[in-house]
PDB file of C-alpha atoms in Angstrom:
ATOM      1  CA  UNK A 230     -36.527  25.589   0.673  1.00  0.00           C
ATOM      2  CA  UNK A 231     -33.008  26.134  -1.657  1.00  0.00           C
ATOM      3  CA  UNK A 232     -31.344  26.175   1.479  1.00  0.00           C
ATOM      4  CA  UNK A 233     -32.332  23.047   2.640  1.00  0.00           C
ATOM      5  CA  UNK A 234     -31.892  21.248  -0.544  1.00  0.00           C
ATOM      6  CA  UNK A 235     -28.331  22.796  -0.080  1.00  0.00           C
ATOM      7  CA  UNK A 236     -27.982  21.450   2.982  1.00  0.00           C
ATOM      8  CA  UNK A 237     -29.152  17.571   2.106  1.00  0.00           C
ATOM      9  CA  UNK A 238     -27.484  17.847  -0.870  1.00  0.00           C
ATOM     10  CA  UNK A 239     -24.182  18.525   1.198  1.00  0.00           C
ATOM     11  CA  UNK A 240     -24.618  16.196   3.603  1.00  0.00           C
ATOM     12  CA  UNK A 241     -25.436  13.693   0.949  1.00  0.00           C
ATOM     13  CA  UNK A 242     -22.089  14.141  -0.409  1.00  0.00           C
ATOM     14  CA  UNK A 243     -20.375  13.751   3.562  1.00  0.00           C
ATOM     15  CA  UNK A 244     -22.011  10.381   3.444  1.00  0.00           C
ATOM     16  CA  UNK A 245     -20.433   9.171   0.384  1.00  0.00           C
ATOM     17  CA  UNK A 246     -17.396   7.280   1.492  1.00  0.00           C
ATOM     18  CA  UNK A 247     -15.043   4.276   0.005  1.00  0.00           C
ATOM     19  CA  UNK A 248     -14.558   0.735   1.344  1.00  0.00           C
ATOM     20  CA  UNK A 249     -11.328   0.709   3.080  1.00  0.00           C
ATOM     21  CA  UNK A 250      -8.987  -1.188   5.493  1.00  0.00           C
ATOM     22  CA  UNK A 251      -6.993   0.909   7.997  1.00  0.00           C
ATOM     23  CA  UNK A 252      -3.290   0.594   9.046  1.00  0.00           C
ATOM     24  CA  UNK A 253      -0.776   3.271  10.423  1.00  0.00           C
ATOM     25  CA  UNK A 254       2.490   1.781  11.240  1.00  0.00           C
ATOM     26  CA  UNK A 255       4.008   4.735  13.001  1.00  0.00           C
ATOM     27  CA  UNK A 256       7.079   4.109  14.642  1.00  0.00           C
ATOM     28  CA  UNK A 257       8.033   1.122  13.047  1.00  0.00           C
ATOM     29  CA  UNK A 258       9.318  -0.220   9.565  1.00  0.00           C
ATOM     30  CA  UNK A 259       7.036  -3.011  10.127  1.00  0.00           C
ATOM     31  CA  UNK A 260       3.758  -4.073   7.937  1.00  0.00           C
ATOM     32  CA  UNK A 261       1.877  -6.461   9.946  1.00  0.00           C
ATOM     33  CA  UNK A 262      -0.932  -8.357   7.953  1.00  0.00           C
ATOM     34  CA  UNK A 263      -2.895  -8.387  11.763  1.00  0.00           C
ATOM     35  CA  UNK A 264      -2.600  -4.300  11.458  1.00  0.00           C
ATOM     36  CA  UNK A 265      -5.073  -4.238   8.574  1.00  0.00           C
ATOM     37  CA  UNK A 266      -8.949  -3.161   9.096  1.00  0.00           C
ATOM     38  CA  UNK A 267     -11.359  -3.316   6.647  1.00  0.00           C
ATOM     39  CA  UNK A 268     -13.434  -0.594   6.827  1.00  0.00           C
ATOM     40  CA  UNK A 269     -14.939   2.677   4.767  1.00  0.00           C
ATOM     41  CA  UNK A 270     -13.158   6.334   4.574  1.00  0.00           C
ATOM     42  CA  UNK A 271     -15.518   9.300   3.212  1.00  0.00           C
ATOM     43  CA  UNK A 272     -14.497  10.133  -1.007  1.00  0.00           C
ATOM     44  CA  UNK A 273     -13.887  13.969   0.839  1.00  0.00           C
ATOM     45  CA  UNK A 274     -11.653  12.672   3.410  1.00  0.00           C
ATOM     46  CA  UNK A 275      -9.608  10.834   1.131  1.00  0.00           C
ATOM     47  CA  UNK A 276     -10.187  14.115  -1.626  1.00  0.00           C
ATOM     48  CA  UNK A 277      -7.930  16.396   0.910  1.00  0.00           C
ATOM     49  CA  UNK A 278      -5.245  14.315   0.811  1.00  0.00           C
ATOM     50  CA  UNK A 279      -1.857  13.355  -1.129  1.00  0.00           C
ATOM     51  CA  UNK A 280      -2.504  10.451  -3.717  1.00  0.00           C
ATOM     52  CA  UNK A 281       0.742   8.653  -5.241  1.00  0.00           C
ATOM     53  CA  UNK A 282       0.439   5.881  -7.800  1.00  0.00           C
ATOM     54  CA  UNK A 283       2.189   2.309  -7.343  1.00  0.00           C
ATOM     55  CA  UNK A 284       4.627   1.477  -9.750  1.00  0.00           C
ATOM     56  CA  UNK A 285       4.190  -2.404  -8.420  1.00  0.00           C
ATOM     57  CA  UNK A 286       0.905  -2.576  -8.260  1.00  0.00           C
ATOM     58  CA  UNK A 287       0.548  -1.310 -12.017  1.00  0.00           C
ATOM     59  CA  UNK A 288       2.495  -4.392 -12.751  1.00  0.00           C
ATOM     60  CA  UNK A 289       0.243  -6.478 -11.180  1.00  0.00           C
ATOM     61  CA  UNK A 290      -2.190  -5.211 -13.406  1.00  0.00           C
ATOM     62  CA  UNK A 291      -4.019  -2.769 -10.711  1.00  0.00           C
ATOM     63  CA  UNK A 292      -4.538   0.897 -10.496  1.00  0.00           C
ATOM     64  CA  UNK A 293      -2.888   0.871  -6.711  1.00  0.00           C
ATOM     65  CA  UNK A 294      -3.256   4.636  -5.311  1.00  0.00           C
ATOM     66  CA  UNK A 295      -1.546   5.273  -2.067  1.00  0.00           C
ATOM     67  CA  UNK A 296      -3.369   8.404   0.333  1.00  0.00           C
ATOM     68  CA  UNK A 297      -1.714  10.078   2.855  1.00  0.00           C
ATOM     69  CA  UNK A 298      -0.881  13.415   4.456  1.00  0.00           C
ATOM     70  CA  UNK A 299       2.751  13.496   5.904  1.00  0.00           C
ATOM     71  CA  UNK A 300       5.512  12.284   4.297  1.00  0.00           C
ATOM     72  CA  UNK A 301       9.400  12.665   4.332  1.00  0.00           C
ATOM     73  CA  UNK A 302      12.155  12.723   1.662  1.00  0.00           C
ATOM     74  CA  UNK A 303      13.073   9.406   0.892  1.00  0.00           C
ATOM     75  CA  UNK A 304      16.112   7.375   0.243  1.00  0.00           C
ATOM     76  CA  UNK A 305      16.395   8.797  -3.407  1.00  0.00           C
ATOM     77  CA  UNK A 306      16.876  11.948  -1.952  1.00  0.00           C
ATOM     78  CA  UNK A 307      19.192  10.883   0.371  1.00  0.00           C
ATOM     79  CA  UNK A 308      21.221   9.320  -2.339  1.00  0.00           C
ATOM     80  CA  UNK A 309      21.304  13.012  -4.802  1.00  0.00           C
ATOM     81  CA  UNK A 310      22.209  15.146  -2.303  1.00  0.00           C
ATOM     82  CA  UNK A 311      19.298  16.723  -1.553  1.00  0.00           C
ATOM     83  CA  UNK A 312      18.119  15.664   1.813  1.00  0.00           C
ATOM     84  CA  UNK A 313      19.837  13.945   5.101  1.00  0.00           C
ATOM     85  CA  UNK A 314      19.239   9.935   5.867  1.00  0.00           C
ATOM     86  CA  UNK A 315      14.995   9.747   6.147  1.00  0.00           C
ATOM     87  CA  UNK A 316      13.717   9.817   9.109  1.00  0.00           C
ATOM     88  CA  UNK A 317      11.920   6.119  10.270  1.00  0.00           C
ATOM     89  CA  UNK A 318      10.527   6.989  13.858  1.00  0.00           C
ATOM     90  CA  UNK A 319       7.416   7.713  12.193  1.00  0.00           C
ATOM     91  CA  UNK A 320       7.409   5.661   8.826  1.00  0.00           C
ATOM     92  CA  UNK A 321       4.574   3.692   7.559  1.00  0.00           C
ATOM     93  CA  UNK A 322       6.100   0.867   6.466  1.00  0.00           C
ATOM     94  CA  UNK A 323       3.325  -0.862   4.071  1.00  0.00           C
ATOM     95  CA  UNK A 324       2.707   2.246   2.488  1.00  0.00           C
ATOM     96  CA  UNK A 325       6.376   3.600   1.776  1.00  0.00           C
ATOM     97  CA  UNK A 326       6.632  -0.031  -0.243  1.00  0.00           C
ATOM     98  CA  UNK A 327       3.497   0.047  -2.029  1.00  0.00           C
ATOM     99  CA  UNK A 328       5.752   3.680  -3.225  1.00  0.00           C
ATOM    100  CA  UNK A 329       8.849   2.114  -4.241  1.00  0.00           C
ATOM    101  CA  UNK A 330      10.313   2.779  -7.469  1.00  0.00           C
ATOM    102  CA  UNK A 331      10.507  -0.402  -9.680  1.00  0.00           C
ATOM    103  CA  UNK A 332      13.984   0.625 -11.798  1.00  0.00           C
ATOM    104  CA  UNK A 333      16.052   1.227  -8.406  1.00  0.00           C
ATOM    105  CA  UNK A 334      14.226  -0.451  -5.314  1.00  0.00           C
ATOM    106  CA  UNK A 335      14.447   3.239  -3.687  1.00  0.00           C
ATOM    107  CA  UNK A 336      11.493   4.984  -2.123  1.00  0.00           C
ATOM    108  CA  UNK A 337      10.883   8.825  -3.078  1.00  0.00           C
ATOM    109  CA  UNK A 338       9.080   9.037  -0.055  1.00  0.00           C
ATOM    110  CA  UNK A 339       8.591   7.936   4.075  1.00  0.00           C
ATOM    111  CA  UNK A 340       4.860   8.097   4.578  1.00  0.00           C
ATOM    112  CA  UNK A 341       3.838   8.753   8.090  1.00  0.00           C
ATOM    113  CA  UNK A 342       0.786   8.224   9.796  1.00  0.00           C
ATOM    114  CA  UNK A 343      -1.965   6.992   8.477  1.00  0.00           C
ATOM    115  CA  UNK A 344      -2.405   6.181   4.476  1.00  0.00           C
ATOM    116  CA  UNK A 345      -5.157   4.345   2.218  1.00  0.00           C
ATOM    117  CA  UNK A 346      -4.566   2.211  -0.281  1.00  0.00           C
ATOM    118  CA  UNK A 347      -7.239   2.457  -3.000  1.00  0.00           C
ATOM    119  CA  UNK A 348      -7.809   0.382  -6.098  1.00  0.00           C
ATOM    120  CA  UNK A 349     -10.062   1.696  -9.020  1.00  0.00           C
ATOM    121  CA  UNK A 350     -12.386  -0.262 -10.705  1.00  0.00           C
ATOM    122  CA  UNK A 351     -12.882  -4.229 -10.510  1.00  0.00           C
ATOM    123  CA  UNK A 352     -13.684  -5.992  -6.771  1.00  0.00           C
ATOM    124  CA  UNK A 353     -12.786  -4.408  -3.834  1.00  0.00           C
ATOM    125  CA  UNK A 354      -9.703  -4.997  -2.648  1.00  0.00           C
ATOM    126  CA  UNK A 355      -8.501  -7.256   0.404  1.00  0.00           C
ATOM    127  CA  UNK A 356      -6.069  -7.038   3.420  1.00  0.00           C
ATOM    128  CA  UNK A 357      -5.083  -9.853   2.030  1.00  0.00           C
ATOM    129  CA  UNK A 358      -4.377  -8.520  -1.225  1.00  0.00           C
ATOM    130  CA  UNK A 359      -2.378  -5.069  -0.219  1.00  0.00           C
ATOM    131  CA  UNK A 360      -0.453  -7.380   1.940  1.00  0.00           C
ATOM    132  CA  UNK A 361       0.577  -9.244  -0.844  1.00  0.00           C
ATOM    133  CA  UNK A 362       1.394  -6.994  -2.831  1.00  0.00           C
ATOM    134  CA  UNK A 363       3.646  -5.181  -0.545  1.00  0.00           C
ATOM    135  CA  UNK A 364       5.434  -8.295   0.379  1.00  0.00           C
ATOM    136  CA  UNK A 365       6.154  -8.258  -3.062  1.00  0.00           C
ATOM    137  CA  UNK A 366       8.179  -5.211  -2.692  1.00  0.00           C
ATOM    138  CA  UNK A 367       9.304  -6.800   0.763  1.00  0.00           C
ATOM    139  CA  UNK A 368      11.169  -9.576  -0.978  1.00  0.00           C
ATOM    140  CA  UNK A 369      12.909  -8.007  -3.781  1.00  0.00           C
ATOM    141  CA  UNK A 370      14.229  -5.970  -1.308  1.00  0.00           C
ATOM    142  CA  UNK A 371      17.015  -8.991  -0.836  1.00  0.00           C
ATOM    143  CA  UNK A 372      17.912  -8.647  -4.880  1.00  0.00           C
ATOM    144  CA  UNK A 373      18.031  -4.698  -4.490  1.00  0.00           C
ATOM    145  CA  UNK A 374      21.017  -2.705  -3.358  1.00  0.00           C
ATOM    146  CA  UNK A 375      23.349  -0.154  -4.865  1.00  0.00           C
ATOM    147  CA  UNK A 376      25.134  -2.252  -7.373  1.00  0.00           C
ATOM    148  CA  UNK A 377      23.325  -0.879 -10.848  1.00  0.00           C
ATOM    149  CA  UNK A 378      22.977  -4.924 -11.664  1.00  0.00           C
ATOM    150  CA  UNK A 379      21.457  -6.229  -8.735  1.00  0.00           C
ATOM    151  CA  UNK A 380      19.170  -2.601  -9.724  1.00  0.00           C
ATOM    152  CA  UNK A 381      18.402  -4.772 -12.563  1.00  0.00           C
ATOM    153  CA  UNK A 382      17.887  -7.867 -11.139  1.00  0.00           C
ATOM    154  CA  UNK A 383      15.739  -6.700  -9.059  1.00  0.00           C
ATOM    155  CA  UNK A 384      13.502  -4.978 -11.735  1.00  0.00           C
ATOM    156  CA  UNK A 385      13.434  -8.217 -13.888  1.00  0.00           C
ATOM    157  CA  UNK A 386      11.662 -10.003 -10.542  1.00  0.00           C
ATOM    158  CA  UNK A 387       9.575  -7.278  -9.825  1.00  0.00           C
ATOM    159  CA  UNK A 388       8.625  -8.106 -13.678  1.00  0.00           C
ATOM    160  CA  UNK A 389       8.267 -11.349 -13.845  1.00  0.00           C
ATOM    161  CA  UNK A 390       6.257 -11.358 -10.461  1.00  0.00           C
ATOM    162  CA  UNK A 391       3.534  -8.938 -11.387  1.00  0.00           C
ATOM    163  CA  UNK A 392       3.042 -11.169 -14.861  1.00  0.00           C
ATOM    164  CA  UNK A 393       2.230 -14.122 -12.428  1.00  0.00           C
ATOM    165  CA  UNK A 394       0.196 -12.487 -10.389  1.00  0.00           C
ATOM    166  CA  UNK A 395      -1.765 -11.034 -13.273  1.00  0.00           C
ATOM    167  CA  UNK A 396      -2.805 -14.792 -13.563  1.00  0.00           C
ATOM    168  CA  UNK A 397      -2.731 -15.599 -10.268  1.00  0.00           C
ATOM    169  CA  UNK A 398       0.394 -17.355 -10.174  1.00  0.00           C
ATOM    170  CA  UNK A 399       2.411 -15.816  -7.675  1.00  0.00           C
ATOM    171  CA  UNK A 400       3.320 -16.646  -4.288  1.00  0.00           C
ATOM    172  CA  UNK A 401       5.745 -15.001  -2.075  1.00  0.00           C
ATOM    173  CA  UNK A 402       8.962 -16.931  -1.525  1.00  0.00           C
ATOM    174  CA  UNK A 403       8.344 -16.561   1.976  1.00  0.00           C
ATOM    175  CA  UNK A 404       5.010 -18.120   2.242  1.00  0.00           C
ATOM    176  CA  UNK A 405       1.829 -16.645   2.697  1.00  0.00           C
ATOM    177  CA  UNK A 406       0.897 -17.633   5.970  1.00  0.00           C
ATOM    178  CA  UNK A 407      -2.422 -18.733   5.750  1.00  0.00           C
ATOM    179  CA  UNK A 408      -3.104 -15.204   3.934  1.00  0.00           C
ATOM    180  CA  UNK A 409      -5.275 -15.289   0.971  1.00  0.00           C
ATOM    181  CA  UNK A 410      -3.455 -13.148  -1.474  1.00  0.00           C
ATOM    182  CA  UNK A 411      -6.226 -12.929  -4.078  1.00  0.00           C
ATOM    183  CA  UNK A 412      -8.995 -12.780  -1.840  1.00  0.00           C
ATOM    184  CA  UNK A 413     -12.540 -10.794  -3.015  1.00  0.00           C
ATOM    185  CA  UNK A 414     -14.633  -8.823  -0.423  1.00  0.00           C
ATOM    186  CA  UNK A 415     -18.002  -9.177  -0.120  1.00  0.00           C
ATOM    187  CA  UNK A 416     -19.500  -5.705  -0.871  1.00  0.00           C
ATOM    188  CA  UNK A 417     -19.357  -3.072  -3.586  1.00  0.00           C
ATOM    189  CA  UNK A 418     -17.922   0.601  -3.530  1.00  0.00           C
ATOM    190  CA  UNK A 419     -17.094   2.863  -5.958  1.00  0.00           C
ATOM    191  CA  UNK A 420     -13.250   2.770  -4.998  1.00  0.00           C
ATOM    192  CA  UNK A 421     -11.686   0.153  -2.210  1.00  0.00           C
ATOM    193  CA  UNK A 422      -9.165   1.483   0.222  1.00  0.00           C
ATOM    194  CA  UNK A 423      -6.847   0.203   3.073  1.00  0.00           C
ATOM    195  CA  UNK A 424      -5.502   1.992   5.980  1.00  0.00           C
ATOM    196  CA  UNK A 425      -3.143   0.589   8.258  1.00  0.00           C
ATOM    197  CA  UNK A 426      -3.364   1.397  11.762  1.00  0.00           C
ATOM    198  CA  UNK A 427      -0.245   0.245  14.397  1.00  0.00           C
ATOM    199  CA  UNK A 428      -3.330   0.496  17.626  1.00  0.00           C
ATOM    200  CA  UNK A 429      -4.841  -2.982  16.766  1.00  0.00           C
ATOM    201  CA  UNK A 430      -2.713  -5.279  18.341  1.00  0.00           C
ATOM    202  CA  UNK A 431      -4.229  -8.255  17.382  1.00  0.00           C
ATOM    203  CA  UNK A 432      -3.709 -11.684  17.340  1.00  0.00           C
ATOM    204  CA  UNK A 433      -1.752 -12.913  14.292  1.00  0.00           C
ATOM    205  CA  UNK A 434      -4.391 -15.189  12.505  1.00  0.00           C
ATOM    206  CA  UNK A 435      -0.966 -17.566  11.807  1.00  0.00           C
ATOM    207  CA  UNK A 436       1.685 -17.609  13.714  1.00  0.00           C
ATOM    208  CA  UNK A 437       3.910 -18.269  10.174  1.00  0.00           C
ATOM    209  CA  UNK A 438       3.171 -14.814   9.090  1.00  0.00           C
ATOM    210  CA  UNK A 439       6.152 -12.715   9.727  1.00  0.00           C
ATOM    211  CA  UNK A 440       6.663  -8.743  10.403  1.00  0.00           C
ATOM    212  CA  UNK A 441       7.829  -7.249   7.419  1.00  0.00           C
ATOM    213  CA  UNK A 442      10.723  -4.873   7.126  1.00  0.00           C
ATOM    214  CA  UNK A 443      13.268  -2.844   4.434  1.00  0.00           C
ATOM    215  CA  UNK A 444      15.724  -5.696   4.548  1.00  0.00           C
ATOM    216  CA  UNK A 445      18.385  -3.962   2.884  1.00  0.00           C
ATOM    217  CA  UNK A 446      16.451  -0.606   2.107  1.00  0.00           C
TER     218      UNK A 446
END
């Protein structure tokens, strides 16, 4: 009889699992919105893998954690020294935004493969909000480059964007498409993820919504 409580009790915990959205951009530094699934990942899946904070999505007022298993050195450690350029055949192209570094537009990190993008607390989160927010990124990408002041300038945006979208203010300066930036799913979970995945090759919902790259990265 303890065994078998043992055993629903485990599989109990197997069938917990988080609302998600699925993209893997492999192969490409592009983030299309038409790559996003919603969808739910098991809490243990997402348990053995590497979490990393966004620094823009904490400006936008949201606990933004970024899961993933493979990653590369970045262009930071490019820059010190300590690594060669990073290699982009296998990059994941929303997720290595989400993981930029607000003071110097540099990534620490290429994430490969698949990765989740969870936010705690509040409504689940959207493909249409992750999208957002790493188009964010994907325009102050044209402020950022080595010069230490367009480093700041680019900061100050990044600033002054995330207090507008706190109120719902913000739009990207390239349009959004037809994308609802803000959007609110439909169900509950105790944490809401996104995954990209580069397999669905669907049709764009508008045919305004552009690929999105590094720029200058």
């Amino acid at each position: 009889a303890e065994e078998e409580r043992e055993e629903a009790k485990r599989m109990a915990e197997q069938q917990k699992s988080v609302a998600c959205v699925k993209v893997n951009t492999s192969g490409s530094v592009s983030a299309d919105y038409t790559r996003y699934v919603e969808t739910r990942v098991p809490e243990k899946a997402l348990a053995s893998m590497r979490c990393e904070e966004s620094e823009v999505g904490r400006l936008c007022g949201l606990s933004v954690k970024v899961y993933f298993r493979d990653a590369s050195p970045g262009w930071r450690a490019m820059l010190q020294g300590l690594a060669g350029p990073p290699d982009l055949s296998q990059n994941n192209g929303a997720a290595t935004l989400l993981l930029t570094r607000v003071d110097d537009g540099l990534s620490d990190l290429i994430v490969a493969g698949d990765a989740y993008v969870v936010v705690d607390g509040g409504v689940p989160v959207t493909k249409g909000q992750v999208w957002g927010l790493q188009e964010m990124v994907n325009c102050a990408m044209d402020i950022y480059d080595m010069d230490p002041e367009n480093m700041r300038r680019g900061k100050a945006t990044l600033l002054q964007w995330g207090r507008q979208y706190q109120h719902k203010d913000w739009t990207p300066p390239s349009g959004t498409g037809g994308v609802n930036i803000y959007g609110e799913r439909l169900y509950q979970g105790k944490g809401r993820a996104l995954l990209l995945n580069s397999s669905l090759l669907l049709p764009p919902p508008d045919n305004k919504i552009k690929p999105l790259s590094f720029g200058s990265f």
